[in-house]
CSV table of C-alpha atoms and ligand atoms in Angstrom, one decimal:
chain,number,residue,atom,x,y,z
Y,29,MET,CA,-2.0,-37.9,54.4
Y,30,LEU,CA,-1.9,-37.6,50.6
Y,31,ILE,CA,-1.7,-40.9,48.7
Y,32,LYS,CA,1.6,-39.8,47.4
Y,33,GLU,CA,3.0,-39.7,50.9
Y,34,ILE,CA,1.2,-42.9,52.0
Y,35,LEU,CA,2.8,-44.9,49.2
Y,36,LYS,CA,6.2,-43.9,50.4
Y,37,GLN,CA,5.6,-45.3,53.9
Y,38,GLU,CA,7.0,-48.5,55.3
Y,39,ALA,CA,4.3,-51.0,55.8
Y,40,SER,CA,4.5,-51.4,59.5
Y,41,ALA,CA,0.8,-52.0,60.2
Y,42,GLN,CA,0.3,-48.3,60.9
Y,43,GLU,CA,-3.1,-46.8,61.2
Y,44,ILE,CA,-3.9,-44.3,58.5
Y,45,THR,CA,-6.7,-42.1,57.2
Y,46,VAL,CA,-7.0,-41.6,53.5
Y,47,SER,CA,-9.4,-39.5,51.4
Y,48,GLY,CA,-10.1,-39.4,47.7
Y,49,TRP,CA,-12.4,-40.2,44.9
Y,50,VAL,CA,-13.4,-43.7,44.0
Y,51,ARG,CA,-12.0,-44.9,40.7
Y,52,THR,CA,-13.5,-48.4,40.9
Y,53,LYS,CA,-15.3,-50.6,43.3
Y,54,ARG,CA,-15.2,-54.4,43.0
Y,55,ASP,CA,-17.7,-56.5,45.0
Y,56,MET,CA,-16.5,-60.0,45.8
Y,57,LYS,CA,-18.1,-62.6,48.0
Y,58,ASN,CA,-15.7,-62.1,50.9
Y,59,PHE,CA,-14.2,-58.7,50.1
Y,60,ALA,CA,-14.9,-55.3,48.6
Y,61,PHE,CA,-12.0,-53.6,46.8
Y,62,ILE,CA,-12.1,-49.8,46.5
Y,63,GLU,CA,-9.6,-48.1,44.3
Y,64,LEU,CA,-9.0,-44.5,45.7
Y,65,ASN,CA,-7.3,-41.7,43.9
Y,66,ASP,CA,-6.6,-38.2,45.2
Y,67,GLY,CA,-4.6,-36.8,42.3
Y,68,SER,CA,-1.5,-36.2,44.4
Y,69,CYS,CA,0.3,-38.8,42.2
Y,70,PHE,CA,-0.5,-41.1,39.3
Y,71,SER,CA,-1.2,-44.2,41.5
Y,72,SER,CA,-4.4,-45.0,43.3
Y,73,ILE,CA,-4.4,-46.9,46.5
Y,74,GLN,CA,-6.4,-50.1,47.0
Y,75,CYS,CA,-8.6,-50.3,50.1
Y,76,ILE,CA,-10.0,-53.7,51.1
Y,77,PHE,CA,-13.0,-54.4,53.3
Y,78,GLU,CA,-13.7,-57.8,54.7
Y,79,ARG,CA,-17.3,-58.8,54.2
Y,80,VAL,CA,-18.5,-61.9,56.0
Y,81,SER,CA,-16.5,-63.0,59.0
Y,82,GLY,CA,-14.4,-60.9,61.4
Y,83,SER,CA,-14.4,-59.8,64.9
Y,84,GLU,CA,-16.3,-56.6,64.5
Y,85,GLU,CA,-19.7,-55.8,66.0
Y,86,GLY,CA,-22.5,-56.8,63.7
Y,87,ALA,CA,-24.1,-53.4,63.8
Y,88,VAL,CA,-20.9,-51.6,62.8
Y,89,LYS,CA,-20.5,-54.1,60.0
Y,90,ALA,CA,-24.0,-53.6,58.7
Y,91,GLY,CA,-23.5,-49.8,58.6
Y,92,ARG,CA,-20.3,-50.3,56.7
Y,93,GLU,CA,-21.9,-52.8,54.3
Y,94,LYS,CA,-24.6,-50.3,53.5
Y,95,ILE,CA,-22.1,-47.5,52.8
Y,96,ILE,CA,-20.0,-49.9,50.6
Y,97,ALA,CA,-23.2,-50.9,48.7
Y,98,ASP,CA,-23.9,-47.2,48.0
Y,99,ILE,CA,-20.4,-46.4,46.7
Y,100,SER,CA,-19.8,-46.0,43.0
Y,101,THR,CA,-17.2,-44.6,40.7
Y,102,GLY,CA,-16.7,-40.8,41.4
Y,103,CYS,CA,-17.9,-40.8,45.0
Y,104,SER,CA,-15.7,-39.0,47.5
Y,105,VAL,CA,-14.9,-41.1,50.6
Y,106,GLU,CA,-12.7,-41.2,53.7
Y,107,VAL,CA,-11.2,-44.5,54.8
Y,108,LYS,CA,-9.6,-45.4,58.1
Y,109,GLY,CA,-7.6,-48.6,58.3
Y,110,THR,CA,-4.2,-50.2,58.4
Y,111,LEU,CA,-1.5,-49.8,55.9
Y,112,VAL,CA,-0.1,-53.3,55.0
Y,113,ARG,CA,2.1,-54.9,52.3
Y,114,SER,CA,-0.1,-56.1,49.5
Y,115,PRO,CA,-0.1,-59.8,48.8
Y,116,SER,CA,-1.0,-59.3,45.1
Y,117,ASP,CA,1.3,-58.0,42.3
Y,118,GLY,CA,-0.6,-54.9,41.3
Y,119,GLN,CA,0.7,-52.7,44.1
Y,120,ALA,CA,3.2,-52.7,47.0
Y,121,LEU,CA,0.9,-51.4,49.7
Y,122,GLU,CA,-2.8,-51.5,50.4
Y,123,VAL,CA,-5.2,-50.4,53.1
Y,124,GLN,CA,-7.1,-52.9,55.2
Y,125,GLY,CA,-10.2,-50.8,55.7
Y,126,ARG,CA,-12.0,-50.5,59.0
Y,127,ASP,CA,-14.2,-47.5,58.7
Y,128,ILE,CA,-15.5,-45.8,55.6
Y,129,VAL,CA,-17.4,-42.5,55.3
Y,130,LEU,CA,-19.2,-41.6,52.1
Y,131,LEU,CA,-18.5,-37.8,51.8
Y,132,GLY,CA,-20.2,-37.2,48.5
Y,133,SER,CA,-22.2,-39.5,46.2
Y,134,ALA,CA,-21.9,-39.5,42.4
Y,135,GLU,CA,-25.1,-40.6,40.7
Y,136,ASN,CA,-24.9,-40.6,36.9
Y,137,TYR,CA,-21.2,-39.8,37.1
Y,138,PRO,CA,-20.1,-39.2,33.5
Y,139,LEU,CA,-16.6,-40.7,33.9
Y,140,GLN,CA,-16.8,-44.4,33.9
Y,141,LYS,CA,-13.9,-46.9,34.1
Y,142,LYS,CA,-13.7,-47.3,30.3
Y,143,GLY,CA,-11.4,-44.9,28.5
Y,144,HIS,CA,-13.1,-41.8,27.2
Y,145,SER,CA,-12.0,-39.9,24.1
Y,146,LEU,CA,-10.1,-36.6,24.6
Y,147,GLU,CA,-12.8,-34.8,22.6
Y,148,PHE,CA,-15.4,-36.0,25.0
Y,149,LEU,CA,-13.3,-35.0,28.0
Y,150,ARG,CA,-13.1,-31.5,26.6
Y,151,GLU,CA,-16.9,-31.3,27.0
Y,152,ILE,CA,-16.5,-32.1,30.7
Y,153,ALA,CA,-13.4,-30.0,31.3
Y,154,HIS,CA,-14.5,-29.4,34.9
Y,155,LEU,CA,-14.2,-33.2,35.6
Y,156,ARG,CA,-11.5,-34.3,33.3
Y,157,ALA,CA,-8.6,-33.7,35.7
Y,158,ARG,CA,-9.9,-36.8,37.5
Y,159,THR,CA,-8.8,-39.0,34.6
Y,160,ASN,CA,-5.3,-40.5,34.4
Y,161,THR,CA,-4.3,-38.5,31.3
Y,162,ILE,CA,-5.4,-35.1,32.3
Y,163,GLY,CA,-4.4,-35.6,35.9
Y,164,ALA,CA,-0.9,-36.5,34.7
Y,165,VAL,CA,-0.8,-33.4,32.4
Y,166,ALA,CA,-1.8,-31.2,35.3
Y,167,ARG,CA,1.0,-32.5,37.6
Y,168,ILE,CA,3.6,-32.2,34.8
Y,169,ARG,CA,2.4,-28.6,34.1
Y,170,SER,CA,2.8,-27.8,37.8
Y,171,ARG,CA,6.3,-29.4,38.1
Y,172,LEU,CA,7.5,-27.6,34.9
Y,173,ALA,CA,6.3,-24.2,36.2
Y,174,PHE,CA,8.3,-24.8,39.4
Y,175,ALA,CA,11.3,-25.9,37.4
Y,176,VAL,CA,11.1,-22.7,35.2
Y,177,HIS,CA,11.4,-20.6,38.3
Y,178,ASN,CA,14.2,-22.7,39.7
Y,179,PHE,CA,16.2,-22.6,36.4
Y,180,PHE,CA,16.1,-18.8,36.1
Y,181,GLN,CA,16.4,-18.0,39.8
Y,182,GLY,CA,19.5,-20.2,39.9
Y,183,ARG,CA,21.1,-18.1,37.2
Y,184,GLY,CA,20.6,-14.6,38.4
Y,185,PHE,CA,17.4,-13.8,36.5
Y,186,GLN,CA,14.8,-11.7,38.3
Y,187,TYR,CA,11.1,-12.6,37.9
Y,188,LEU,CA,9.2,-9.8,36.3
Y,189,THR,CA,5.5,-9.4,35.9
Y,190,THR,CA,4.4,-7.4,32.9
Y,191,PRO,CA,1.0,-5.8,32.2
Y,192,LEU,CA,-1.8,-7.8,30.6
Y,193,ILE,CA,-3.6,-4.7,29.3
Y,194,THR,CA,-1.6,-2.6,26.9
Y,195,THR,CA,-1.9,0.1,24.3
Y,196,GLN,CA,0.9,-1.3,22.2
Y,197,ASP,CA,1.4,-4.1,19.7
Y,198,ALA,CA,4.6,-5.7,21.0
Y,199,GLU,CA,5.0,-8.0,18.0
Y,200,GLY,CA,3.8,-5.5,15.4
Y,201,ALA,CA,1.6,-8.3,14.0
Y,202,GLY,CA,-1.8,-6.8,14.8
Y,203,ALA,CA,-3.4,-10.0,16.2
Y,204,MET,CA,-4.7,-8.4,19.4
Y,205,PHE,CA,-7.9,-8.6,21.4
Y,206,GLN,CA,-9.4,-5.2,22.1
Y,207,VAL,CA,-10.4,-4.3,25.7
Y,208,THR,CA,-13.2,-1.7,26.0
Y,209,THR,CA,-15.9,-0.6,28.4
Y,210,LEU,CA,-17.7,1.3,25.7
Y,211,ASN,CA,-21.2,0.1,25.0
Y,212,LEU,CA,-20.7,-1.0,21.4
Y,213,ASP,CA,-24.2,-2.3,21.0
Y,214,GLU,CA,-25.7,1.1,22.0
Y,215,LEU,CA,-23.3,3.0,19.7
Y,216,ALA,CA,-24.2,0.7,16.8
Y,217,LYS,CA,-27.9,1.2,17.4
Y,218,ALA,CA,-27.4,5.0,17.5
Y,219,GLY,CA,-25.3,4.7,14.3
Y,220,LYS,CA,-22.4,6.4,16.1
Y,221,ALA,CA,-18.7,5.6,15.8
Y,222,PRO,CA,-16.9,4.8,19.1
Y,223,ASP,CA,-15.0,7.6,20.6
Y,224,TYR,CA,-12.1,6.0,22.3
Y,225,THR,CA,-11.1,9.1,24.2
Y,226,ARG,CA,-14.2,8.3,26.3
Y,227,ASP,CA,-13.1,4.7,26.7
Y,228,PHE,CA,-11.8,3.5,30.1
Y,229,PHE,CA,-8.2,4.2,29.4
Y,230,GLY,CA,-8.9,7.3,27.2
Y,231,LYS,CA,-7.6,5.4,24.2
Y,232,LYS,CA,-7.8,2.0,22.5
Y,233,ALA,CA,-6.4,-0.8,24.7
Y,234,PHE,CA,-5.7,-4.4,24.1
Y,235,LEU,CA,-4.7,-7.7,25.8
Y,236,THR,CA,-0.9,-8.2,25.5
Y,237,VAL,CA,0.6,-10.5,22.8
Y,238,SER,CA,4.0,-10.5,24.6
Y,239,GLY,CA,5.7,-8.9,27.7
Y,240,GLN,CA,9.0,-8.6,25.8
Y,241,LEU,CA,9.2,-4.8,25.3
Y,242,GLU,CA,8.6,-4.2,29.0
Y,243,GLY,CA,11.0,-7.1,29.7
Y,244,GLU,CA,13.7,-5.3,27.7
Y,245,SER,CA,13.3,-2.2,29.9
Y,246,TYR,CA,13.9,-4.1,33.1
Y,247,ALA,CA,16.7,-6.1,31.5
Y,248,ALA,CA,18.2,-2.6,30.9
Y,249,ALA,CA,18.2,-2.1,34.6
Y,250,LEU,CA,18.5,-5.6,36.3
Y,251,SER,CA,20.6,-7.2,33.6
Y,252,ARG,CA,18.7,-10.5,33.5
Y,253,ILE,CA,14.9,-10.9,33.9
Y,254,TYR,CA,12.2,-13.4,32.9
Y,255,THR,CA,8.5,-13.2,32.7
Y,256,PHE,CA,6.0,-16.1,33.0
Y,257,GLY,CA,2.4,-15.2,32.3
Y,258,PRO,CA,-0.6,-15.3,30.1
Y,259,THR,CA,-0.5,-14.0,26.6
Y,260,PHE,CA,-3.3,-13.4,24.1
Y,261,ARG,CA,-3.4,-13.8,20.4
Y,262,ALA,CA,-6.4,-13.2,18.1
Y,263,GLU,CA,-4.8,-15.2,15.3
Y,264,ARG,CA,-7.5,-17.1,13.3
Y,265,SER,CA,-5.4,-20.3,13.4
Y,266,ASP,CA,-7.6,-23.3,14.3
Y,267,THR,CA,-4.9,-25.9,14.8
Y,268,ALA,CA,-3.7,-28.4,17.4
Y,269,ARG,CA,-0.9,-26.0,18.4
Y,270,HIS,CA,-2.6,-22.6,18.6
Y,271,LEU,CA,-4.5,-21.1,21.5
Y,272,ALA,CA,-6.0,-17.6,21.9
Y,273,GLU,CA,-4.8,-17.5,25.5
Y,274,PHE,CA,-1.5,-19.3,26.3
Y,275,TRP,CA,1.3,-18.9,28.8
Y,276,MET,CA,4.7,-17.7,27.8
Y,277,ILE,CA,8.1,-17.6,29.4
Y,278,GLU,CA,10.2,-14.7,28.2
Y,279,PRO,CA,13.8,-14.3,29.5
Y,280,GLU,CA,15.8,-11.2,28.5
Y,281,MET,CA,19.5,-10.7,29.0
Y,282,SER,CA,21.6,-7.6,28.7
Y,283,PHE,CA,25.2,-7.8,27.6
Y,284,ALA,CA,24.3,-10.8,25.5
Y,285,HIS,CA,24.2,-11.7,21.8
Y,286,LEU,CA,22.4,-14.3,19.7
Y,287,GLU,CA,24.9,-17.0,20.6
Y,288,ASP,CA,24.2,-16.5,24.3
Y,289,ASP,CA,20.5,-16.6,23.6
Y,290,MET,CA,20.7,-19.9,21.8
Y,291,ALA,CA,22.9,-21.3,24.6
Y,292,LEU,CA,20.3,-20.2,27.1
Y,293,ALA,CA,17.4,-21.7,25.2
Y,294,GLU,CA,19.2,-25.0,24.9
Y,295,ASP,CA,20.3,-25.2,28.6
Y,296,PHE,CA,16.8,-24.2,29.6
Y,297,LEU,CA,15.1,-27.1,27.6
Y,298,LYS,CA,17.7,-29.6,28.8
Y,299,TYR,CA,17.2,-28.5,32.4
Y,300,LEU,CA,13.4,-28.8,32.3
Y,301,CYS,CA,13.6,-32.1,30.6
Y,302,SER,CA,16.1,-33.6,33.2
Y,303,ASP,CA,14.0,-32.2,36.0
Y,304,LEU,CA,10.9,-33.9,34.7
Y,305,LEU,CA,12.7,-37.2,34.1
Y,306,LYS,CA,13.8,-37.1,37.7
Y,307,ASN,CA,10.6,-35.9,39.4
Y,308,CYS,CA,7.6,-37.1,37.3
Y,309,THR,CA,8.6,-40.7,36.6
Y,310,ASP,CA,5.2,-42.3,37.0
Y,311,ASP,CA,3.4,-39.7,34.9
Y,312,LEU,CA,6.0,-39.9,32.1
Y,313,GLU,CA,5.9,-43.7,32.2
Y,314,PHE,CA,2.2,-43.4,31.5
Y,315,PHE,CA,2.6,-41.1,28.5
Y,316,ASN,CA,5.4,-43.4,27.3
Y,317,THR,CA,3.2,-46.4,27.2
Y,318,ARG,CA,-0.2,-45.0,26.5
Y,319,VAL,CA,0.2,-41.7,24.6
Y,320,GLN,CA,3.5,-41.7,22.6
Y,321,LYS,CA,5.6,-44.8,22.4
Y,322,GLY,CA,9.3,-44.0,22.9
Y,323,LEU,CA,8.7,-40.7,24.6
Y,324,LEU,CA,11.2,-41.5,27.4
Y,325,GLY,CA,13.9,-42.1,24.8
Y,326,THR,CA,13.1,-38.8,23.1
Y,327,LEU,CA,13.3,-37.0,26.5
Y,328,GLN,CA,16.6,-38.6,27.4
Y,329,ASN,CA,17.9,-37.6,24.0
Y,330,ILE,CA,16.9,-33.9,24.6
Y,331,ALA,CA,18.6,-34.0,27.9
Y,332,ASP,CA,21.8,-35.6,26.6
Y,333,SER,CA,22.6,-34.5,23.0
Y,334,PRO,CA,23.6,-31.1,21.7
Y,335,PHE,CA,20.9,-29.4,19.6
Y,336,ALA,CA,21.6,-29.0,15.9
Y,337,ARG,CA,21.9,-25.5,14.4
Y,338,ILE,CA,21.4,-24.2,10.9
Y,339,THR,CA,20.9,-20.9,9.3
Y,340,TYR,CA,17.6,-20.1,7.5
Y,341,THR,CA,19.5,-19.9,4.2
Y,342,ASP,CA,21.1,-23.4,4.7
Y,343,ALA,CA,17.7,-24.8,5.8
Y,344,LEU,CA,16.2,-23.5,2.6
Y,345,HIS,CA,19.0,-25.4,0.6
Y,346,GLU,CA,18.0,-28.5,2.5
Y,347,LEU,CA,14.4,-28.1,1.6
Y,348,GLU,CA,15.1,-27.3,-2.0
Y,349,LYS,CA,17.4,-30.2,-2.6
Y,350,SER,CA,15.2,-32.7,-0.8
Y,351,LYS,CA,13.1,-35.1,-2.9
Y,352,GLN,CA,10.1,-34.3,-0.6
Y,353,SER,CA,7.1,-32.8,-2.4
Y,354,PHE,CA,5.7,-30.0,-0.2
Y,355,GLU,CA,2.2,-28.6,-0.4
Y,356,PHE,CA,3.8,-25.1,-0.2
Y,357,THR,CA,7.0,-25.0,-2.4
Y,358,PRO,CA,9.7,-23.3,-0.3
Y,359,PHE,CA,11.6,-20.3,-1.6
Y,360,TRP,CA,14.1,-18.0,0.0
Y,361,GLY,CA,12.1,-15.3,1.8
Y,362,CYS,CA,9.1,-17.5,2.6
Y,363,ASP,CA,8.0,-18.1,6.2
Y,364,LEU,CA,8.7,-21.8,7.1
Y,365,GLN,CA,5.5,-23.7,7.0
Y,366,SER,CA,4.8,-26.4,9.5
Y,367,GLU,CA,5.5,-29.1,6.8
Y,368,HIS,CA,8.9,-27.5,6.3
Y,369,GLU,CA,9.6,-27.4,10.0
Y,370,ARG,CA,8.6,-31.0,10.4
Y,371,PHE,CA,10.9,-32.1,7.5
Y,372,LEU,CA,13.9,-30.2,8.9
Y,373,THR,CA,13.4,-31.6,12.5
Y,374,GLU,CA,12.2,-35.1,11.7
Y,375,GLN,CA,14.3,-35.9,8.6
Y,376,ILE,CA,17.4,-33.7,8.8
Y,377,ALA,CA,18.1,-33.0,12.4
Y,378,LYS,CA,16.2,-36.0,13.9
Y,379,GLY,CA,15.6,-33.9,17.0
Y,380,PRO,CA,15.5,-30.3,18.1
Y,381,LEU,CA,16.9,-27.8,15.6
Y,382,ILE,CA,17.7,-24.1,16.1
Y,383,VAL,CA,17.2,-22.1,12.9
Y,384,THR,CA,18.9,-18.7,12.8
Y,385,ASP,CA,19.2,-15.6,10.6
Y,386,TYR,CA,15.8,-15.4,9.1
Y,387,PRO,CA,14.9,-12.8,6.3
Y,388,LYS,CA,14.0,-9.6,8.0
Y,389,GLU,CA,10.6,-9.4,6.1
Y,390,ILE,CA,9.2,-12.3,8.0
Y,391,LYS,CA,10.3,-11.3,11.5
Y,392,ALA,CA,9.4,-8.6,14.0
Y,393,PHE,CA,10.6,-5.0,13.9
Y,394,TYR,CA,12.8,-5.2,17.0
Y,395,MET,CA,15.2,-7.8,15.7
Y,396,LYS,CA,18.9,-6.8,15.1
Y,397,ALA,CA,19.9,-6.5,11.5
Y,398,ASN,CA,22.8,-8.5,10.1
Y,399,GLU,CA,25.5,-6.9,8.0
Y,400,ASP,CA,24.1,-8.5,4.8
Y,401,GLY,CA,21.1,-6.1,5.0
Y,402,LYS,CA,18.7,-9.0,4.3
Y,403,THR,CA,18.6,-11.1,7.5
Y,404,VAL,CA,18.1,-10.5,11.2
Y,405,ARG,CA,19.6,-12.2,14.3
Y,406,ALA,CA,16.6,-14.3,15.0
Y,407,MET,CA,16.5,-17.8,16.2
Y,408,ASP,CA,13.6,-20.3,16.4
Y,409,LEU,CA,13.9,-23.6,18.2
Y,410,LEU,CA,11.9,-26.2,16.2
Y,411,VAL,CA,11.1,-29.7,17.4
Y,412,PRO,CA,9.7,-32.8,15.7
Y,413,ARG,CA,5.9,-33.1,15.4
Y,414,LEU,CA,5.2,-29.5,16.7
Y,415,GLY,CA,7.6,-27.2,14.8
Y,416,GLU,CA,8.4,-23.9,16.6
Y,417,ILE,CA,8.3,-23.9,20.4
Y,418,ILE,CA,10.7,-21.1,21.0
Y,419,GLY,CA,11.1,-17.8,19.1
Y,420,GLY,CA,13.8,-15.3,20.0
Y,421,SER,CA,16.4,-12.9,18.8
Y,422,GLU,CA,19.1,-10.4,19.6
Y,423,ARG,CA,17.4,-7.0,19.7
Y,424,GLU,CA,18.3,-3.9,17.6
Y,425,ASP,CA,20.2,-1.8,20.1
Y,426,ASN,CA,21.1,1.0,17.7
Y,427,LEU,CA,18.7,3.9,17.9
Y,428,SER,CA,18.8,5.1,14.3
Y,429,LEU,CA,18.7,1.6,12.8
Y,430,LEU,CA,15.7,0.8,14.9
Y,431,GLU,CA,13.9,4.0,13.9
Y,432,GLN,CA,14.7,3.4,10.3
Y,433,ARG,CA,13.3,-0.1,10.5
Y,434,MET,CA,10.1,1.0,12.1
Y,435,GLU,CA,9.6,3.8,9.6
Y,436,ALA,CA,10.2,1.3,6.7
Y,437,LEU,CA,7.5,-0.8,8.2
Y,438,GLY,CA,5.1,2.2,8.3
Y,439,MET,CA,4.9,2.0,12.1
Y,440,ASP,CA,3.9,5.0,14.2
Y,441,THR,CA,7.0,5.5,16.5
Y,442,ALA,CA,5.2,7.8,18.9
Y,443,PRO,CA,3.7,5.1,21.1
Y,444,TYR,CA,7.1,3.4,21.2
Y,445,ARG,CA,9.0,6.5,22.5
Y,446,TRP,CA,9.8,4.9,25.8
Y,447,TYR,CA,11.1,1.8,24.0
Y,448,LEU,CA,13.3,3.9,21.9
Y,449,ASP,CA,14.6,5.6,25.0
Y,450,LEU,CA,16.2,2.3,26.0
Y,451,ARG,CA,18.5,2.9,23.0
Y,452,ARG,CA,19.0,6.5,23.9
Y,453,TYR,CA,20.2,6.0,27.5
Y,454,GLY,CA,22.9,3.4,28.1
Y,455,SER,CA,22.0,1.1,25.2
Y,456,VAL,CA,23.6,-2.4,25.4
Y,457,ALA,CA,23.5,-5.5,23.3
Y,458,HIS,CA,20.7,-7.7,24.5
Y,459,ALA,CA,18.7,-10.8,23.6
Y,460,GLY,CA,15.9,-13.0,24.7
Y,461,PHE,CA,13.3,-15.4,23.6
Y,462,GLY,CA,9.7,-16.7,24.3
Y,463,LEU,CA,8.8,-20.2,25.0
Y,464,GLY,CA,5.2,-21.2,24.7
Y,465,PHE,CA,4.4,-23.2,27.9
Y,466,GLU,CA,1.6,-25.3,26.4
Y,467,ARG,CA,3.8,-26.3,23.4
Y,468,LEU,CA,6.4,-27.3,25.9
Y,469,VAL,CA,3.9,-29.5,27.8
Y,470,GLN,CA,2.8,-31.0,24.5
Y,471,TYR,CA,6.4,-31.8,23.5
Y,472,PHE,CA,7.2,-33.4,26.9
Y,473,THR,CA,4.0,-35.5,27.2
Y,474,GLY,CA,3.4,-36.4,23.5
Y,475,MET,CA,-0.2,-35.0,23.7
Y,476,THR,CA,-1.4,-34.2,20.3
Y,477,ASN,CA,-3.8,-31.3,20.9
Y,478,ILE,CA,-2.8,-28.2,22.7
Y,479,ARG,CA,-6.4,-27.9,24.1
Y,480,ASP,CA,-5.6,-30.9,26.3
Y,481,VAL,CA,-2.6,-29.5,28.1
Y,482,ILE,CA,-4.2,-26.3,29.5
Y,483,PRO,CA,-7.1,-26.6,32.0
Y,484,TYR,CA,-9.6,-24.4,30.2
Y,485,PRO,CA,-8.6,-23.8,26.6
Y,486,ARG,CA,-9.5,-20.6,24.8
Y,487,ALA,CA,-9.2,-20.9,21.0
Y,488,LEU,CA,-10.9,-19.8,17.8
Y,489,ALA,CA,-14.6,-20.0,18.3
Y,490,TYR,CA,-14.1,-21.8,21.6
Y,491,ALA,CA,-14.3,-20.4,25.1
Y,492,GLU,CA,-16.3,-22.9,27.2
Y,493,PHE,CA,-16.4,-23.0,31.0
O,515,4AD,O1,7.5,-16.4,18.3
O,515,4AD,P1,6.7,-15.6,19.2
O,515,4AD,O2,5.6,-14.8,18.6
O,515,4AD,O3,7.7,-14.6,20.0
O,515,4AD,C1,7.4,-13.6,20.8
O,515,4AD,O4,6.3,-13.3,21.2
O,515,4AD,C2,8.6,-12.8,21.3
O,515,4AD,N1,8.1,-11.6,21.9
O,515,4AD,C3,9.4,-13.7,22.2
O,515,4AD,C4,10.6,-13.0,22.7
O,515,4AD,O5,11.6,-12.9,22.0
O,515,4AD,N2,10.6,-12.6,24.0
O,515,4AD,O6,6.1,-16.5,20.3
O,515,4AD,C5,6.9,-17.2,21.2
O,515,4AD,C6,6.4,-18.6,21.4
O,515,4AD,C7,6.3,-19.4,20.1
O,515,4AD,O7,7.5,-20.0,19.8
O,515,4AD,C8,5.3,-20.5,20.6
O,515,4AD,O8,5.9,-21.5,21.3
O,515,4AD,C9,4.4,-19.7,21.5
O,515,4AD,O9,5.1,-18.6,21.9
O,515,4AD,N3,3.1,-19.3,20.8
O,515,4AD,C10,1.9,-19.9,20.9
O,515,4AD,N4,1.6,-20.9,21.7
O,515,4AD,C11,0.3,-21.3,21.6
O,515,4AD,N5,-0.7,-20.7,20.8
O,515,4AD,C12,-0.3,-19.6,20.1
O,515,4AD,N6,-1.3,-19.0,19.3
O,515,4AD,C13,1.0,-19.2,20.1
O,515,4AD,N7,1.7,-18.2,19.5
O,515,4AD,C14,3.0,-18.3,19.9
O,516,MG,MG1,7.6,-17.0,16.3
């Protein structure tokens, strides 16, 4: 049985077997206390072994004593014993141990009882899930992934997997990792330029920055789809909220406008938040007391209160009229910097904020133009501390307007022919967004660095393990 299941049992003196990794061992004169954790839940279970008196055979006892003496933090063990109500305050149940088997020893185990810094834990990423913090992050990540599927499946969205290798730039931003099987070292030595017609795919290929364009094609057939998969960005941003490899959830809806998109994003976040509050109580309690004080209040607020909304133009007015001195002075047309996003969410909205109708120059080519000719039907969902966690828009569904926009941006439309076809054959109003999964986990746990909410982070100049 997993510890999670054991802790739900009634203490009726039942015999159980429990396995896990030793968090601590305390030797007393009459008893040895072993704290076992198997990662199935936040709590460990206490196993108590009587030392001196007792009715057992001396030989058995001596064998057990020897094992207990050998046990240290990090060892894996199996304990057989009786589940009983605990007389002490720390826990409701404990195991009165009878037999113990040492499965794997742990000499010079790097994780000791004292707290370690998150920086140190990144250096032992293969062991860090055995700590309270990273274990709790892993369980929350898992639960959220499950809730993402539940949310969409319950609303008629079909799960779509999109290719990771692509020959197109879905965001038109050029921050892509190239994929090649050409021997670039050899070519360089021979002083030759690479001939991509001889590359694996017969042309240049990259890792995807978004599954949106393929998502749009399936939304133009199945009406509602969502993707949930890895995404790669070769942005040279070395911050606590950027990864080179992250997971993104991208829903796309046909017969939908920007308002529907905003409503979906808000419902989605509220749903995920409520699900977590219901199903990850112990883990959240830990983050609330040890990582970000007041986190539970923040989460309750996300679940209960409507999200504020503002247009980019009005947001700019707020920034301009504020007494705040910004490092980067805001002006109409500028991309919102993280200091601006923080001001808007932390000082003005005091919570999540949806900003709409951004200038077209700072947004992707596929966004639907507004009548003013200057802005597009974009929406970003900003949150305190982190800034943008969702970016989305209504898409340009008019063929000639989209072609004009791509040409104005100097894009070669040939590779996007199939994408333009969607506007040629049965075009409909449609909208969608992308939620960065790691930013969501950061938001819901209060963790400061994005590298601590993904098992093995890949970031600028960093790809260990
Ligand atoms: O705003 P972005 O670039 O939007 C898109 O990719 C659209 N195709 C989405 C869509 O409309 N279907 O990225 C969406 C989200 C961001 O809001 C952010 O949460 C996350 O992806 N994100 C990153 N997360 C971690 N590290 C990075 N380098 C990220 N870049 C974007
Ligand atoms: Mg964005």
